[in-house]
Coordinates of C-alpha atoms in Angstrom, one line a residue:
X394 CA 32.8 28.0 -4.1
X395 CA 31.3 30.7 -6.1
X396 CA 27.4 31.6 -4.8
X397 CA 24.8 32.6 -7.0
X398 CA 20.8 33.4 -6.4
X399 CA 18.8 33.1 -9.5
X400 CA 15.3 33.6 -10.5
X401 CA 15.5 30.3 -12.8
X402 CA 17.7 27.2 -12.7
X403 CA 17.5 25.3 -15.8
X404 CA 19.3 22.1 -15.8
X405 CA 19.9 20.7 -19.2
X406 CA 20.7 22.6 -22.8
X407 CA 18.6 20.4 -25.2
X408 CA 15.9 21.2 -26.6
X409 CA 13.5 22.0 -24.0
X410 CA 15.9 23.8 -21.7
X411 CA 17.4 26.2 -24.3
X412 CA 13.3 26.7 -25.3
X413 CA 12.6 27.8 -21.5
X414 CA 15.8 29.3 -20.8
X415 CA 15.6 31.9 -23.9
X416 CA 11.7 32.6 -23.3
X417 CA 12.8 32.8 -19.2
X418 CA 15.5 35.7 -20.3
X419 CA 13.4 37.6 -22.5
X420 CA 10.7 38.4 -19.7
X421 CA 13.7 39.7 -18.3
X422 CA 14.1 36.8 -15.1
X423 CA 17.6 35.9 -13.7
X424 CA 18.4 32.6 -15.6
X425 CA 21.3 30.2 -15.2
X426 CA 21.7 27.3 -17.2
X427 CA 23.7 24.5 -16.3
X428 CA 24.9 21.8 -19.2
X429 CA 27.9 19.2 -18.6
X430 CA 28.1 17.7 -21.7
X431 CA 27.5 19.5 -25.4
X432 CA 24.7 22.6 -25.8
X433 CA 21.8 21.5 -28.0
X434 CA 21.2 18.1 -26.5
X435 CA 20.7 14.7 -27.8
X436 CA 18.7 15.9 -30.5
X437 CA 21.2 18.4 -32.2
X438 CA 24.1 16.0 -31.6
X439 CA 23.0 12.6 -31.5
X440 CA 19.7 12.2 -32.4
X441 CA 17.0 14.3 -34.6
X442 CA 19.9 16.4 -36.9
X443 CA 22.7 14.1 -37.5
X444 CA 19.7 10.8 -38.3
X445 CA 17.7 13.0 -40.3
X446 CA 20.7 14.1 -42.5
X447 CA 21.6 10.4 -42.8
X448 CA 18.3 9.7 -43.8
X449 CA 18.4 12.5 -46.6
X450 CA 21.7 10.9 -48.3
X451 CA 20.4 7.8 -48.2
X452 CA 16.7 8.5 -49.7
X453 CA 19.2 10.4 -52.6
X454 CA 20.9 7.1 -53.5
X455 CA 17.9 5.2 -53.4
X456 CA 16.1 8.0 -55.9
X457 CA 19.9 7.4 -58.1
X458 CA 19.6 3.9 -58.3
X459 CA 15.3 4.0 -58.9
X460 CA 15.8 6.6 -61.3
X461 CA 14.9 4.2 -64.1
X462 CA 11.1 4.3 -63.0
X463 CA 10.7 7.9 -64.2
X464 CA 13.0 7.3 -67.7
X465 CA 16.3 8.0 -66.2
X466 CA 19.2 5.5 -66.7
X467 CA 22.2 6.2 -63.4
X468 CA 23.6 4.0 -61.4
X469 CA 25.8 5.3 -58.2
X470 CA 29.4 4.3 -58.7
X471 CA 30.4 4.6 -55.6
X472 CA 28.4 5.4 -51.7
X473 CA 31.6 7.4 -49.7
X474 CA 30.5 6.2 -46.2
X475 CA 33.5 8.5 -44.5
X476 CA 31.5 11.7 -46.7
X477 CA 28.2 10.8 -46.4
X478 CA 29.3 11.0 -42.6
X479 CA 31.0 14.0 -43.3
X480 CA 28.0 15.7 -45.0
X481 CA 26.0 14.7 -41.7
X482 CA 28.6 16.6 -39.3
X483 CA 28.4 19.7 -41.7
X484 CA 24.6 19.8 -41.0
X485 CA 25.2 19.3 -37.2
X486 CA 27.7 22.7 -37.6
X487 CA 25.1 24.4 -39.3
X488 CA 22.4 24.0 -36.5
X489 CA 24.5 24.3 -33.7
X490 CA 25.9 28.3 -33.8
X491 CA 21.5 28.6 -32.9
X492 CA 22.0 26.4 -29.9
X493 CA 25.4 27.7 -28.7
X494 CA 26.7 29.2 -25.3
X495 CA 27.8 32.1 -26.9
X496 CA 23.4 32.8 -28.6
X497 CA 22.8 32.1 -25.2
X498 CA 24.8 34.6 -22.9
X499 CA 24.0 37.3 -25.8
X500 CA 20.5 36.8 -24.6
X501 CA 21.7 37.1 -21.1
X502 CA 21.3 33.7 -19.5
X503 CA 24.2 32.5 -17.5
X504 CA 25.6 29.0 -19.2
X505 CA 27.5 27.3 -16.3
X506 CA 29.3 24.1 -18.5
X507 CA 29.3 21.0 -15.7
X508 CA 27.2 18.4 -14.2
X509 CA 24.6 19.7 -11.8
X510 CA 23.9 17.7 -8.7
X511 CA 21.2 18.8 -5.2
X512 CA 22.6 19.6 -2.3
X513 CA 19.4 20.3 -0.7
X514 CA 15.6 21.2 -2.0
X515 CA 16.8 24.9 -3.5
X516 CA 20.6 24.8 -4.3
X517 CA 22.6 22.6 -6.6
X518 CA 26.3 22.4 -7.1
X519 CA 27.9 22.5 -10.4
X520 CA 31.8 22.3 -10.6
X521 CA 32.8 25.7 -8.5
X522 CA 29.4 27.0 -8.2
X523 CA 26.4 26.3 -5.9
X524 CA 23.4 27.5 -7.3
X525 CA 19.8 28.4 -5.1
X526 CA 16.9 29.2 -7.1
X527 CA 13.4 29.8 -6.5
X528 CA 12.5 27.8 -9.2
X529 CA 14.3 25.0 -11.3
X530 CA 13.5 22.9 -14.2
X531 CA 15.0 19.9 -14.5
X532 CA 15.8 19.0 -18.6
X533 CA 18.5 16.6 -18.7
X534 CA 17.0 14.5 -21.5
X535 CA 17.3 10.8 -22.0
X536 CA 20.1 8.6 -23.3
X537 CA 19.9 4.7 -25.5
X538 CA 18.9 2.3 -22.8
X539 CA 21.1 -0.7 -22.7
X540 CA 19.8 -4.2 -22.5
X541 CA 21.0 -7.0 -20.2
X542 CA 22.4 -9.3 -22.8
X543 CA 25.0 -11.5 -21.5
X544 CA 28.6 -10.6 -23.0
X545 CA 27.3 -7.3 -24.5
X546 CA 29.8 -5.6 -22.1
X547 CA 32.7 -7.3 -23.4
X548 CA 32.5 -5.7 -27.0
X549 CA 32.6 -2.6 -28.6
X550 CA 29.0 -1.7 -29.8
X551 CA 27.5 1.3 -30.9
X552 CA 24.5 3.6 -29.6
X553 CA 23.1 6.8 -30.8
X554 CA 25.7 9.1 -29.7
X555 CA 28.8 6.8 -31.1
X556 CA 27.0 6.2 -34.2
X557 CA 27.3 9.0 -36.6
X558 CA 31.4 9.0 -35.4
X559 CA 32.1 6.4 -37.5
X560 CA 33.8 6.7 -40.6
X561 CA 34.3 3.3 -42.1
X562 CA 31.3 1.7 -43.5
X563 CA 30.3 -1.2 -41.8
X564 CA 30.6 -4.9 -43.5
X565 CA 27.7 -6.1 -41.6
X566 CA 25.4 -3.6 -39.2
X567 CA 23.5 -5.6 -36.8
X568 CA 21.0 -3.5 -35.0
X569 CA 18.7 -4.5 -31.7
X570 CA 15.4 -2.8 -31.7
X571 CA 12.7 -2.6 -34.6
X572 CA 11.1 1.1 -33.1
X573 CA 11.9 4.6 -34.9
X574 CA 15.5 5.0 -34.4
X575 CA 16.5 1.0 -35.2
X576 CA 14.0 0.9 -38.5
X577 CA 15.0 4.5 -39.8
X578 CA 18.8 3.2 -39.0
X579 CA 18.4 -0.1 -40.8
X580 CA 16.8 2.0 -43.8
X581 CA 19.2 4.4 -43.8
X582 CA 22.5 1.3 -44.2
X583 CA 20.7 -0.7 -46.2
X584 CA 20.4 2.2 -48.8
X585 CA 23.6 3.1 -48.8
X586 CA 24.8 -0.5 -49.3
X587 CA 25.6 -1.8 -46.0
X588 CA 24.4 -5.1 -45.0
X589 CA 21.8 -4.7 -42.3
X590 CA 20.1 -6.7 -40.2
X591 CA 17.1 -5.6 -38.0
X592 CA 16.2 -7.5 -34.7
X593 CA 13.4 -7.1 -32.7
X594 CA 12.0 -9.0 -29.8
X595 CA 8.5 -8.1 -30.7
X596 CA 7.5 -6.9 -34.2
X597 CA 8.6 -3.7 -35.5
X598 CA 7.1 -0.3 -34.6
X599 CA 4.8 -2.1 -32.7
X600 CA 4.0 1.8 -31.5
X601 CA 1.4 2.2 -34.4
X602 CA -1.3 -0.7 -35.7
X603 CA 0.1 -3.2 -37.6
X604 CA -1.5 -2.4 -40.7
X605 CA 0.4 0.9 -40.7
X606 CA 3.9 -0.3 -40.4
X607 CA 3.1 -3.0 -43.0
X608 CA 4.2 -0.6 -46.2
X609 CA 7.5 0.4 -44.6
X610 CA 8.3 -3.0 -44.0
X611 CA 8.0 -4.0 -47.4
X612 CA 9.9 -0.8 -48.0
X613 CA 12.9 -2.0 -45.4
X614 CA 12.8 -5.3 -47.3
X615 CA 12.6 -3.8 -50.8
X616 CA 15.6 -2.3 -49.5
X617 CA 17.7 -5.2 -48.5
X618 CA 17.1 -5.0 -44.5
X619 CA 16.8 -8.7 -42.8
X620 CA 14.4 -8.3 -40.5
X621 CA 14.3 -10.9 -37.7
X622 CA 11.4 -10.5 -35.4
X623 CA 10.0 -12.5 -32.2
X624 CA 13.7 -13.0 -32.1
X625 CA 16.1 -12.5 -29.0
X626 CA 20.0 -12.0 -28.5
X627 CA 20.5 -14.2 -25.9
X628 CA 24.5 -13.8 -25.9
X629 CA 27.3 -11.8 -27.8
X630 CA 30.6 -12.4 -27.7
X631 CA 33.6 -11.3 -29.8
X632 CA 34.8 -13.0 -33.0
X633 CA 38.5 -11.6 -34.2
X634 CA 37.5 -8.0 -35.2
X635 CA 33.8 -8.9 -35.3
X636 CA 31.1 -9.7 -33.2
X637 CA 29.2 -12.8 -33.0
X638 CA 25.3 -12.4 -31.8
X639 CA 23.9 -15.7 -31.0
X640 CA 20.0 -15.4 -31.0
X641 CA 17.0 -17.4 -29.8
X642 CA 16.0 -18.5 -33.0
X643 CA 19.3 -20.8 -32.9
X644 CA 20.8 -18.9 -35.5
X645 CA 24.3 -17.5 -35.0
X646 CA 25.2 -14.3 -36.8
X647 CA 28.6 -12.6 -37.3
X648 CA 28.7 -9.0 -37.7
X649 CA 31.0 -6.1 -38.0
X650 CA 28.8 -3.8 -35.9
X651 CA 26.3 -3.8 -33.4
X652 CA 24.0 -1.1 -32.7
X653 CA 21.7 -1.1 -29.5
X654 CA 18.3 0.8 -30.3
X655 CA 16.4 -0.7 -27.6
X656 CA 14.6 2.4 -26.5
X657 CA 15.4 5.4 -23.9
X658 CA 16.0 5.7 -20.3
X659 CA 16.2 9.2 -18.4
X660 CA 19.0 10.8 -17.3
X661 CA 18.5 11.4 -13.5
X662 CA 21.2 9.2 -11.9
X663 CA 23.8 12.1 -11.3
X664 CA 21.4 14.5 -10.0
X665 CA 21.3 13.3 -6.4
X666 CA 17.2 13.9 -6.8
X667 CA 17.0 12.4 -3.3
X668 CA 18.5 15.3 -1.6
X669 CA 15.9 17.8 -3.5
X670 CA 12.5 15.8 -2.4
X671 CA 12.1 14.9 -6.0
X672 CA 10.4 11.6 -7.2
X673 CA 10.9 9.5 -9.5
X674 CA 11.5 5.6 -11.1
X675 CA 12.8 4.3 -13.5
X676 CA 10.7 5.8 -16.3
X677 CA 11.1 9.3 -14.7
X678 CA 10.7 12.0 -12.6
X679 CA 7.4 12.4 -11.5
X680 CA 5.2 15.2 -12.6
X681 CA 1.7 16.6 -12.5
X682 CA -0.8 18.4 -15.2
X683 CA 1.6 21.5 -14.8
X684 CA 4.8 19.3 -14.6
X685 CA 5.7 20.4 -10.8
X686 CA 7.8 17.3 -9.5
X687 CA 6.9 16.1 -5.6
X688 CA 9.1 18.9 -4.6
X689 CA 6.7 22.0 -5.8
X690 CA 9.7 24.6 -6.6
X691 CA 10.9 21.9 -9.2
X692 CA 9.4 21.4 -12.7
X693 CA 10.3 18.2 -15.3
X694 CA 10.5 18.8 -18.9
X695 CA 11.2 16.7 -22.1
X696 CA 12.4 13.5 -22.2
X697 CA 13.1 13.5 -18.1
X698 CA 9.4 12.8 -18.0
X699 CA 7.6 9.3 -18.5
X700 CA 5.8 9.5 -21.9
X701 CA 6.5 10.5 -25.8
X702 CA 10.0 11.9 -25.5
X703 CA 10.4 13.9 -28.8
X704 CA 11.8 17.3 -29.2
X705 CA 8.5 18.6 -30.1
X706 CA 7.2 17.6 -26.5
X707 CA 9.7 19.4 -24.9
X708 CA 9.3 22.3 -26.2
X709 CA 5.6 22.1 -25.6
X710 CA 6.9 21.0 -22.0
X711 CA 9.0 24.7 -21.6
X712 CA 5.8 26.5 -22.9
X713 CA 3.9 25.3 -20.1
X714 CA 6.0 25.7 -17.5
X715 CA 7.1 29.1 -18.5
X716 CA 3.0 30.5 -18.4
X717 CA 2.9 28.7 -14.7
X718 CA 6.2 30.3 -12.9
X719 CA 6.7 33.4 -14.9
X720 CA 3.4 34.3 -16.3
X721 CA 1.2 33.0 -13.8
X722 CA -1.2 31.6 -16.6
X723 CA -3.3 28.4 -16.1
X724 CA -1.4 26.2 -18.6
X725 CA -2.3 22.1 -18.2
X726 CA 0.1 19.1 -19.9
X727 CA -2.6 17.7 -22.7
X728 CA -0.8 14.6 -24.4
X729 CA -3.8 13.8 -27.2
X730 CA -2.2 16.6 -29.8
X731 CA 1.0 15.4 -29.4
X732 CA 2.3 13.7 -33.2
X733 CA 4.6 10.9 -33.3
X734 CA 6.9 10.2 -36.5
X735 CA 8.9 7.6 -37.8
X736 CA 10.9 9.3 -41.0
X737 CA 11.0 6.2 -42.5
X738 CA 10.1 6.1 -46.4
X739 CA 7.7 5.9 -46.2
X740 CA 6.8 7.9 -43.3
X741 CA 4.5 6.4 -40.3
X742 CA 2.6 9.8 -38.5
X743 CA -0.2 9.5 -35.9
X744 CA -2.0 11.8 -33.2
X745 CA -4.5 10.8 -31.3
X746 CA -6.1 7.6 -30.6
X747 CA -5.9 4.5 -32.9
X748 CA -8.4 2.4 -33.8
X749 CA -8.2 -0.4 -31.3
X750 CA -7.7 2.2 -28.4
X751 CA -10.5 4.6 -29.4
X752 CA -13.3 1.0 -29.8
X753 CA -12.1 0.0 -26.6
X754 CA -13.3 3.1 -25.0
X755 CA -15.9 4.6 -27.1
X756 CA -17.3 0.8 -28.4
X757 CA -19.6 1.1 -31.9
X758 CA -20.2 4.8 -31.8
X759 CA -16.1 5.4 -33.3
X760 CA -16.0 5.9 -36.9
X761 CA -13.7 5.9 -39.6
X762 CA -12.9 7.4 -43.2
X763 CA -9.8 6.0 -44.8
X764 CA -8.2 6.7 -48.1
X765 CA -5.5 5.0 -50.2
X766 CA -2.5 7.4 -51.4
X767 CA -3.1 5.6 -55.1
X768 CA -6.1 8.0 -55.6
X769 CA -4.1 11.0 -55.0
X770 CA -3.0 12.4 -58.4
X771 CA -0.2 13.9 -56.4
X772 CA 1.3 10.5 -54.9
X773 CA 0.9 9.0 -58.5
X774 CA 2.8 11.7 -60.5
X775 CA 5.7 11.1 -57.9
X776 CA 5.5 7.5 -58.1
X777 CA 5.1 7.3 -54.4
X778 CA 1.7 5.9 -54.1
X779 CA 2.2 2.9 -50.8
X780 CA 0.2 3.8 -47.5
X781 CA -3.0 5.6 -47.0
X782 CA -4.4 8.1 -44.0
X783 CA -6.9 7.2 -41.7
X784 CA -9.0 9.5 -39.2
X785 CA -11.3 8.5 -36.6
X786 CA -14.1 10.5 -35.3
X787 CA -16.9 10.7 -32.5
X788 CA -19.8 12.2 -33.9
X789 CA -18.5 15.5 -35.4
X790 CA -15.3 15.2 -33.4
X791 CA -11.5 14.1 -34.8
X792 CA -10.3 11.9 -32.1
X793 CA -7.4 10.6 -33.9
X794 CA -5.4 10.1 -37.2
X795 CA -3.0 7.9 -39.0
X796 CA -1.0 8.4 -41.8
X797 CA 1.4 6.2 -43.6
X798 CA 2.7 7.8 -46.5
X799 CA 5.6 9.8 -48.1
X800 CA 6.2 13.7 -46.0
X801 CA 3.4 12.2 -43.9
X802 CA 5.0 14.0 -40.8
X803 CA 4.2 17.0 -42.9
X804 CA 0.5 15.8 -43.2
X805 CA -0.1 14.8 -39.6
X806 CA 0.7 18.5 -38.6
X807 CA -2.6 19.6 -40.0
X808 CA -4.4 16.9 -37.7
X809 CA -2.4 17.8 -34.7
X810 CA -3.8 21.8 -35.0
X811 CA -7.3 20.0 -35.6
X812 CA -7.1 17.7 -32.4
X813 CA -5.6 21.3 -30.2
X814 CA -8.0 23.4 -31.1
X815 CA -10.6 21.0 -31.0
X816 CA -12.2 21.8 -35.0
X817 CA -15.2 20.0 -36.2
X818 CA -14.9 18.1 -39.1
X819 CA -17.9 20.2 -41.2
X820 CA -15.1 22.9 -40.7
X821 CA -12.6 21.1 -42.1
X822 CA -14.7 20.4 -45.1
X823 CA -14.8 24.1 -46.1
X824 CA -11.1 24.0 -46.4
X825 CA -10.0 24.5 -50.1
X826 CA -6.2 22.9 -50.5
X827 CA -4.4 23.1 -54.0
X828 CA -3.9 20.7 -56.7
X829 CA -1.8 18.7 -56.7
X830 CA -0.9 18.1 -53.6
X831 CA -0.5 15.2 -50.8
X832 CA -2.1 17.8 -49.1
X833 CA -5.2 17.0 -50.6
X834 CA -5.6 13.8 -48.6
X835 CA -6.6 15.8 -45.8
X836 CA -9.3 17.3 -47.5
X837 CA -10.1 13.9 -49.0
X838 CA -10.5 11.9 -46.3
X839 CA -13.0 14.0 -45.3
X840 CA -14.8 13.7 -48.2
X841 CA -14.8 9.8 -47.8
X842 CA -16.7 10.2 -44.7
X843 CA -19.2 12.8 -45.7
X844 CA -20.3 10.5 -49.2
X845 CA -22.1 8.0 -48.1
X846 CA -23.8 10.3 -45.5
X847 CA -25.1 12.3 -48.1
X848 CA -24.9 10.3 -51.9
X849 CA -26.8 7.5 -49.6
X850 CA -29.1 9.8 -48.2
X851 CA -32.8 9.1 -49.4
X852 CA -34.7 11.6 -48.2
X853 CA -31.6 14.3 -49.3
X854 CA -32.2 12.5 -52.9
X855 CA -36.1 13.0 -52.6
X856 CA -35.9 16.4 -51.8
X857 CA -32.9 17.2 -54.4
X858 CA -36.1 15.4 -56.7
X859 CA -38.4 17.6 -55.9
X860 CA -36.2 21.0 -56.0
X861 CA -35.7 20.1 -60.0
X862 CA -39.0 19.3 -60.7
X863 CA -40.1 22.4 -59.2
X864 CA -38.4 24.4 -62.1
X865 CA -39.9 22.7 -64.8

């Protein structure tokens, strides 16, 4: 057994780890980092890259076979599943060299490739090596939670990591769960002319108002996704080379594939967190305003901890934790700037509160200024006019937006640097963006709320009266 003492354990090479782990080795700390399954995460591998590429073949079909609404007569001959697939690993190959072992030892951190597990509160073994540390951050992500269907584990299904391995096109995807990864999924198929149906037991991204996901349904529909919601698999069970789903509706449904997006669960199992003094349930380890677990040497980052487990948050989650252990800067978790996306098209974007959240606490004084994309010359001109942006406000203050919309992850970014740094909206107002743009909604929707403050103003419109009579 090899011994080593380290300033910094990380645990975990995804996206937060390799964030802390660089910034850690750069200040010039003793950093080991300790991965037993590929570098760069879920979200290089499994997740954010390989989906997003998908996503970007399919939107080009759909744009080849809608090319008729901008004069354009084509038609695709032919959707190459096994290439489209193909094109997707290329973009994971280009990514990965950034989140390699090799980057990372260059930078001087130590990669140690196994499973990490606590032998007491300081030390950790990983395959020949045990490991103390005066401080260690646990990053070990999440994986596709599995539901408790009866028969599910008698067939071959498919989750976010076995997903982008197939080669062969399915004859009939079946997925289970209507949030981001299961609608951007079914999207996705259904545009590259798989059959695809969508189940949820609820109603689809039931993470945003109702109102907002209403566009991208139609879209998902428009598409060709059957979308079967309030609806439950009760039992699966194999059919010949398919899979037959039999759902509470009554219906039965036989399918080729079957895959399970029916949200995330940590990865915390193999860790032996018991040993360590660490907390946790089934959500999570448990963390507080500077992500320090129950066992005050350990830190949680990313999708380990209960909340919005996107990249973006872990790498939030390594900046804070890097001020507190290395810096020794007050740095507190805030959640309220934090976007969410679904890259669906179009795209569903929010930060901050929603409507219904932001009455329930803040009653009549909440306000709101919405604005349709069809008035933006921009959204017009690209024939990509469905969904609208909404912000709310208290008094002067942006407590929240919403944005359905094409690139409205681009657009939400704005809001999120408005809700961190806390910018009133008469600042906002000065901005100037350029024309045309979907940018311009931003500035609009500011506008909208301003109008009826001042076009409706009387006394403003008695004293504008009196300033033009006074140079006659």
């Amino acid at each position: 057994m090899k011994n080593i003492k380290v300033d910094l354990l990380v645990i975990g090479a995804g996206s937060g780890g390799l964030v802390l782990a660089s910034g850690a080795v750069q200040l010039e700390a003793n950093v080991v980092l300790v991965e037993g399954n590929r570098m760069g995460g879920d979200c290089l591998n499994y997740g954010c890259v390989p989906s997003k590429a998908l996503l970007a073949a399919a939107y080009t079909a759909h744009q080849v076979n809608h090319s008729y609404k901008f004069g354009i007569k084509a038609k695709i001959a032919d959707s190459n599943y096994a290439e489209v697939m193909a094109h997707v690993e290329k973009k994971i190959a280009a990514i990965a060299p950034h989140d390699s072992q090799e980057r990372f030892e260059k930078m001087g951190v130590k990669v140690i490739r196994q499973f990490a597990k606590f032998k007491d509160h300081k030390t950790i073994i990983a395959g020949d090596y045990q490991i103390t540390a005066r401080r260690i951050a646990l990053a070990t992500g999440s994986r596709a939670k599995i539901p408790n269907i009866k028969g599910l584990d008698e067939v071959t299904y498919l989750t976010n990591e076995t997903l982008f391995d197939l080669r062969k096109a399915p004859s009939h995807l079946a997925i289970i769960g209507g949030g981001p990864i299961g609608s951007e999924m079914a999207q996705a198929h259904a545009r590259l002319g798989v059959k695809t149906t969508l189940i949820e037991m609820n109603r689809i991204m039931q993470g945003y108002e109702r109102r907002f996901v209403e566009p991208v349904e139609k879209s998902l529909i428009d598409d060709g996704v059957n979308i079967l919601e309030n609806t439950i698999v009760k039992r699966v069970e194999k059919d010949k080379a398919d899979i037959k789903l039999h759902l509470s509706s009554g219906e039965v449904f036989v399918v080729s594939d079957l895959l399970i997006a029916a949200g995330r669960v940590p990865n915390i199992e193999q860790l032996a967190l018991e040993k360590a003094g660490v907390e946790y349930d089934e959500f999570g380890v448990k963390v507080n305003k500077n992500l320090q677990t129950t066992n005050r040497s350990i830190f949680a980052i990313g999708d380990i901890v209960e909340g919005s487990r996107f990249t973006h948050t872990a790498s939030y989650h390594a900046g804070i934790v890097l001020k507190k252990i290395l810096l020794g800067l007050p740095s507190r978790l805030r959640t309220d700037h934090i976007p969410q996306v679904t890259y669906t098209d179009p795209e569903i974007a929010s930060v901050g509160m929603n409507f219904e959240d932001a009455v329930k606490r803040f009653g009549k004084k909440v306000e709101r200024s919405c604005v349709q994309l069809k008035t933006n010359d921009r959204a017009i001109t690209d024939s990509k006019t469905e969904g609208f942006i909404e912000v709310l406000l208290l008094g002067r203050k942006v407590i929240g937006c919403s944005i359905t919309s094409k690139n409205a992850g681009e657009l939400i970014s704005f809001w999120a640097f408005v809700l961190a740094k806390n910018i009133k909206i008469s600042n906002i107002n000065a901005m100037v963006p350029p024309y045309p743009t979907l940018g311009e909604l931003n500035k609009r929707v500011v506008s909208q709320y301003y109008a009826p403050k001042i076009f409706g103003n009387k006394l403003l419109k008695l004293y504008v009266s009196m300033i033009q009579k006074s140079f006659i």
